[in-house]
C-alpha cells in the first residue's frame, strides 16, 4: 500500500517536473492536508484552475504536520519556483523559512489561515475568506428578514476553533446594532450533524417548543441539517416557524433551501483558484506593496439562487 | 562486623504466623551462625517463604522474637531489614530487564545530591558491587540481554553490601545448569569465608549436601528438625520432608480398599515432554488408586498435568478409555471423562469472584457446551448436594468462593471435578493446607470414589497419605518416573530408598 | 420487640448501602432533580406527532446508542479485555449503509450488511486478541485508528461528497414509534433483552466471567478461553454496528470523521459507573445501562442549563469523578467510619 503511494508520488513528481519545462509560471503550493470535505475540494480547484492561468503548480500535502510543510517550502525554494503559496498548518514558527524565501527573492502568499511573524514584509499578502464577514453576512440577512426583531438560538462550532470564534463575533457585531435582536441560547454542536441535532433537541425542550424563537443560526450547514431534523421530529416546520441561517453552502443545504426547510447559507468557497492566481500572477508581473489581507468575497445564498 | 563465631548471627525463636484458616508457622526456631550455609528445606506450603519473609521484613510475625547478634529486633519493612544487613534474592529475579545493569544495581540506593542522580558515582558503585562477586560484565547493557545465570548474579550483587550479615537465596539454582551452579557455589563459599550467614533454599538434595553446613526442615508450618549436614543421611532427610505419620483419625479413614482391579482406562506409553518430564509409562485402572510420590520438583505436578493435557506432551502416546488421544487438552480430557484438581487452588483452581455454585457447575457446564445451560434449579440442587456431601462450610452456595477458607476451597475444586461425573480423577496435592479433620474427610472420600469404580491418581508430598490411600505407587525423581511398587512393597522405607536413589547417604 | 424492629431496619439499610446499584441510581436521581430546578418544565411529557416527547424521553432516546455500545463493552471488559474500536465500527457501519443505499440495494439487505460489518470488526479484534494474543488495548487500537479511514474510503466509492440519503426503513428507526414509544428505545430494549438471554440463559455469561476472573483456572475446568474471548469481541462488534445503524438513521448521513467520536470512552465510563471493573470477571448489564443513562442525563442537563459550552467538559468530568468516588470502596469506608463515630 505504502509502496504504491510512493510510486504514485514519484510518477506525479516526474510528471510535474516535465510540465515545468514548458516555460509556464511555476508556483509551489503547500496545503495543510486533506481533512474534511472542504479542503480536498479546495486543493482540487487549485490544481484544476492552474491550467487556466498557465501555471505549473507544484502541490505538496503536509498531512497536517508543520515540519512536513517547512520541508516542502524549503524544497520549493531550492527548486527556485516563481512564487510560493502556503496554507499554514499553524500560525507560529514561520519567521526563518519565510526569511529564506525572501532571501531567495521568491514572494510568498498565504491562503486560508493566518501566520504570526515579527516582520510582516516576509509575505506579500494573505488571500482568504473572512469568517468574521461570514458571521456578519448571516447577521445582516437575519436582521433584514426579521425586520430587526428576533430571538435567536445559536449552534456554535467546536469550542475554541477559529471559525466558531470569528463567525460568532461577526454575527454578534451586527445584531448588537438591533436592540430587539438577541441570542437566547447558544451551545456547541461540534460542527457535526449529530451534534446539531442533539443541541436543537435540547433547545426545543428548554424553550417550550421554540416558543417565541424566530431564528436558528448555525456555524455550519451540517449542524443546521441536524437541527432541521430535530425540529421536524418535534412537529415544527423549519424555514417557516423558524428562520434557518448557516454557513458553508454544502450540497445538502442546497436541497434544504430548495425545500424551504432552510432559508439562507453563506458560501465558504472552495473554488478560490480564480481569486488567488490573478493576485499572484499580477504581483509577479508588477511587484508592488499589497494590502496584507485580500478578502475573498463571501456570498449569501437563499432558495432563489 | 562481629566475627565472634560463638554468638549466633540470627536467632528466630518461637515464630508463629497465621493466615485465615491456616497456621503457616507454628512455634518455629531457626538459628543462623556467622559464616555458615544453612539449607532450608520443605515442600510447597511448608512455611519456608513465610519464615524468610518474616526474617527479611516482608511480612510480620504474630508472635516470637528475632535476635540479631543477641540483640532483639523488630522491623516493619524490607528496607529496615536491609539496613541491618539482612538481604534477600528471591526466586523470580526481581530485576527490570529493560534497564541497564547500573540502573538495576543502584535503583534502591541512588547516589547524588539534591535529588539529582550522579551517573558517574552510580557506575562506580555498580562496578564495586560486581567486583565483590568477581563479575566482569558491561554495566551499560540492559539486564535482560544477559543469561539467567548472570541475571541471578546481578541480583545477588544488588543484595550484597559491605555490611551484609545475612543473605537469603531463595531457589537460586532453579534455572541454572551444572556449570553455572558450580560458579554460584564458588561465590557462596567466598561469601561464607567473609563471615556472611547464607540461607539457601532449594529442592535439589545433591546441592544441599554439596554446599550447606547445616540443614533445617519445615513441614506444615512446623520445624521438623535441624542438624549438621554431615550427620543427616539422605533417607533421613527425605523422611523428614515427606514422612509425616498420619494421625489416628486419618489412618482409620484411610483403610485399604479391597476393590478388585478393573479394566485399564488410561494408558500412557513413553509419554513425556522435553525439559519437563522424561518419557514414562503409566496405566490407570478402574477402581484403583495410584499414588504419585517424589520430592518437590521431581515432576509430580508435571506428570499429572501431562495426563490431563494442561501440559502438552511431545513424545509417546496416550489413550483414554481405549481411544487414542491425538492433541490433548483440558477440554478434551474433561469431555472424555477425566477430571483434575490442581495443586494451586488460587491460581489454577477457582475463579474467586464467582460463587461456590458457579465454580462447582463450571466443568459440568463446559462438558455440556455453552448452549445447553444447566438450569438454575439444577445448579442449586447440585451445589447443595456437594456442599452437604463434602461438608463445605458456607452459609449458602452463592458466596464468592474467594471468601472461603483454604480447606473449603479445596473441597469446591473437588466438587467441581466430581460434578463433571468423571471416570478418571487426577488429584494434585488434594490435602495441601487443610486441617486434620478435612484431611481425613477427603481421604475417606477418595477411598469411596475408588470403590465406586473411579480410576484415581493422587500426587502428594505426604508419604503416609500416599501409603494409606494407594493400591499402587509410582515414584518420581528428578523429572523422571523411576519405578512403581505395589501391594506389600508399599512402605515408607522402600519409597524413601527409591526417592533417595541407590547412591543415598 | 422494638430492638428487633430496629435490627430489621438496619439490615435493610445496610443491604441497600452495600448494594452496588445504589450509587449510580442515586447519581441519576440527583442529576434529574437538579434538572428540575434548572428548567421548571423539565419533567413535562407531551405527545407530539403521535409519540412521547420531552426531556426524560430524550435522555432515554439519546442514551440508547451509548447504552448499546456500553453493553458490548461490558461483555468485553468481563473477559478482562477492552474494545477501543467501537467508534470506528460505528463509522464503518454508517459508511456501508450510505454506500449501499446509493447503490440501490434493498434496505433490509443493507441492514444485514451493516451488522455483518460489525461482526467482521469483532472477528478482526477477536483474532488479534484471542488468536495472536495481542493485548486488547493495543489490538483494538489498530481498528480504532484505521476504522474511520476505512469509513472515509467507503464514502469515496460513490463520490463521497454528498453522503446523505433517504431511507424509509431507517427513518422509522429514527422518528418512528410503536404505540407512543420511539422505535429506537424499543429497539434498545430488545437488544438488551436479547443480550441478557444470550448471556444468562445460556452458559456464555458464566464462561465469560470465569475467563475474565481467572483464565488459567477456567481453562483447566474445561472452558475454551480463546473461543470465549473471541465471541466476546464479536458480540461487542455486532452491538457497535447496531448502534451505528441507529446513529446513521438519526442523521441520514455517513460522517466517519466525527460520528460517535469518543463513544468508546463514554461506553467504558458507563460500564465503570455501573460497577464493572476493568479487572474483568463480572458483567452487570442492567447497571451498565444505568451508567449510560447517568452520562446522557448529564449531557442533556448541561445542554439545557444555558451554561457557556466552554464549561461542558469540565462539569461532566467533575460529576463523573464524584460518581466514581462514591463507587470506590475506600472512599465509602472513609465515610462510614465517620458515620460510625458516636455523635457527641
Coordinates of N, CA and C in Angstrom, one line a residue, chain B residues 305 308 310 330-331 334 340 342 345-355 358 361-366 369-371 373 379 416, chain C residues 198-204 206-207 209-225 228 277 280-282 284:
Chain B
X305 N -0.3 -33.0 35.1 CA -0.8 -32.1 34.1 C -0.6 -32.6 32.7
X308 N -3.5 -34.8 32.0 CA -4.8 -34.1 31.8 C -4.7 -33.2 30.5
X310 N -3.0 -30.4 30.3 CA -2.7 -29.0 30.7 C -1.3 -28.6 30.3
X330 N -7.1 -29.8 28.2 CA -8.1 -29.9 29.3 C -9.5 -30.2 28.8
X331 N -9.9 -29.4 27.8 CA -11.3 -29.6 27.3 C -11.5 -31.0 26.8
X334 N -11.7 -33.4 29.8 CA -12.9 -33.3 30.5 C -14.1 -34.0 29.8
X340 N -9.6 -33.1 37.0 CA -8.3 -32.7 37.5 C -8.5 -31.7 38.6
X342 N -6.2 -29.1 40.5 CA -4.8 -28.6 40.5 C -4.3 -28.3 41.9
X345 N -4.7 -23.8 44.2 CA -6.2 -23.5 44.1 C -6.4 -22.1 43.6
X346 N -5.7 -21.2 44.2 CA -6.0 -19.8 43.9 C -5.7 -19.4 42.4
X347 N -4.5 -19.9 41.9 CA -4.1 -19.5 40.6 C -4.8 -20.4 39.5
X348 N -5.0 -21.7 39.8 CA -5.4 -22.6 38.7 C -6.7 -23.2 39.0
X349 N -7.2 -23.2 40.3 CA -8.3 -24.0 40.6 C -9.6 -23.2 40.5
X350 N -9.7 -22.0 41.1 CA -11.0 -21.4 41.3 C -11.1 -20.0 40.7
X351 N -12.3 -19.6 40.3 CA -12.5 -18.2 39.9 C -13.1 -17.5 41.2
X352 N -12.2 -16.8 41.9 CA -12.5 -16.3 43.2 C -13.8 -15.4 43.3
X353 N -14.0 -14.6 42.2 CA -15.1 -13.7 42.2 C -16.5 -14.4 42.1
X354 N -16.4 -15.6 41.4 CA -17.7 -16.3 41.2 C -18.1 -17.1 42.4
X355 N -19.4 -17.4 42.5 CA -19.9 -18.1 43.6 C -19.5 -19.5 43.7
X358 N -21.4 -21.4 41.0 CA -20.9 -21.2 39.7 C -19.6 -22.0 39.5
X361 N -20.3 -25.8 39.1 CA -21.1 -26.2 37.9 C -20.2 -26.1 36.7
X362 N -19.0 -25.4 36.8 CA -18.3 -25.0 35.6 C -17.8 -26.1 34.7
X363 N -17.2 -27.1 35.3 CA -16.7 -28.2 34.4 C -17.8 -28.9 33.7
X364 N -18.9 -29.2 34.5 CA -20.0 -29.9 34.0 C -20.6 -29.1 32.9
X365 N -20.7 -27.8 33.1 CA -21.2 -26.9 32.0 C -20.3 -26.9 30.8
X366 N -19.0 -26.9 31.0 CA -18.1 -26.9 29.9 C -18.3 -28.2 29.1
X369 N -21.4 -27.8 27.0 CA -21.4 -26.7 25.9 C -22.2 -25.6 26.4
X370 N -21.9 -24.4 25.8 CA -22.5 -23.2 26.3 C -24.0 -23.0 26.0
X371 N -24.4 -23.8 24.9 CA -25.8 -23.6 24.6 C -26.8 -24.3 25.5
X373 N -27.4 -24.8 28.8 CA -27.1 -24.3 30.2 C -27.7 -25.2 31.2
X379 N -28.6 -26.4 39.1 CA -27.3 -25.9 39.6 C -27.4 -25.8 41.1
X416 N -16.2 -29.6 42.0 CA -16.3 -29.3 40.5 C -15.9 -30.5 39.7
Chain C
X198 N -28.9 -14.3 25.9 CA -27.8 -15.0 25.4 C -26.8 -15.2 26.5
X199 N -26.6 -14.2 27.4 CA -25.6 -14.3 28.4 C -26.1 -15.2 29.6
X200 N -27.4 -15.0 30.0 CA -27.8 -15.6 31.2 C -28.7 -16.8 31.0
X201 N -29.2 -17.0 29.8 CA -30.0 -18.2 29.6 C -29.2 -19.3 28.9
X202 N -28.0 -18.9 28.4 CA -27.0 -19.9 28.0 C -25.9 -19.8 29.0
X203 N -24.9 -20.6 28.8 CA -23.8 -20.6 29.8 C -22.7 -19.6 29.4
X204 N -23.0 -18.8 28.3 CA -21.9 -17.9 27.8 C -21.5 -16.9 28.9
X206 N -21.6 -17.1 32.1 CA -20.8 -17.7 33.2 C -19.3 -18.0 32.6
X207 N -19.3 -18.4 31.4 CA -17.9 -18.7 30.8 C -17.1 -17.4 30.7
X209 N -17.4 -14.6 32.4 CA -17.0 -14.2 33.7 C -15.9 -15.1 34.3
X210 N -16.0 -16.4 34.0 CA -14.9 -17.3 34.5 C -13.6 -17.0 33.8
X211 N -13.6 -16.8 32.5 CA -12.4 -16.5 31.8 C -11.8 -15.1 32.3
X212 N -12.7 -14.1 32.4 CA -12.2 -12.8 32.9 C -11.7 -12.9 34.3
X213 N -12.3 -13.7 35.2 CA -11.9 -13.8 36.6 C -10.6 -14.6 36.7
X214 N -10.5 -15.7 36.0 CA -9.2 -16.5 36.2 C -9.1 -17.4 34.9
X215 N -8.4 -16.9 33.9 CA -8.3 -17.6 32.7 C -7.7 -19.0 32.8
X216 N -6.6 -19.1 33.7 CA -5.9 -20.4 33.8 C -6.9 -21.4 34.5
X217 N -7.6 -21.0 35.5 CA -8.5 -21.9 36.2 C -9.6 -22.3 35.3
X218 N -10.1 -21.4 34.5 CA -11.2 -21.7 33.6 C -10.8 -22.7 32.5
X219 N -9.6 -22.5 32.0 CA -9.1 -23.5 31.0 C -9.0 -24.9 31.6
X220 N -8.4 -24.9 32.8 CA -8.3 -26.3 33.5 C -9.7 -26.9 33.8
X221 N -10.7 -26.0 33.9 CA -12.0 -26.5 34.2 C -12.7 -26.9 32.9
X222 N -12.0 -26.8 31.8 CA -12.6 -27.2 30.5 C -13.2 -26.1 29.7
X223 N -13.1 -24.9 30.1 CA -13.7 -23.8 29.3 C -12.7 -23.4 28.2
X224 N -13.1 -23.2 27.0 CA -12.2 -22.9 25.9 C -12.1 -21.3 25.9
X225 N -11.1 -20.9 26.7 CA -11.0 -19.4 26.9 C -10.8 -18.6 25.6
X228 N -14.1 -18.2 23.9 CA -15.0 -17.3 24.7 C -14.6 -15.8 24.4
X277 N -15.6 -3.7 36.7 CA -14.2 -3.5 37.0 C -13.4 -3.8 35.8
X280 N -12.0 -7.2 35.1 CA -12.8 -8.3 34.5 C -13.5 -9.2 35.5
X281 N -14.2 -10.2 35.0 CA -14.8 -11.2 35.9 C -16.2 -11.0 36.2
X282 N -16.8 -9.9 35.9 CA -18.2 -9.7 36.2 C -18.8 -8.8 35.1
X284 N -22.3 -6.6 34.5 CA -23.6 -6.1 35.1 C -24.3 -5.4 33.9

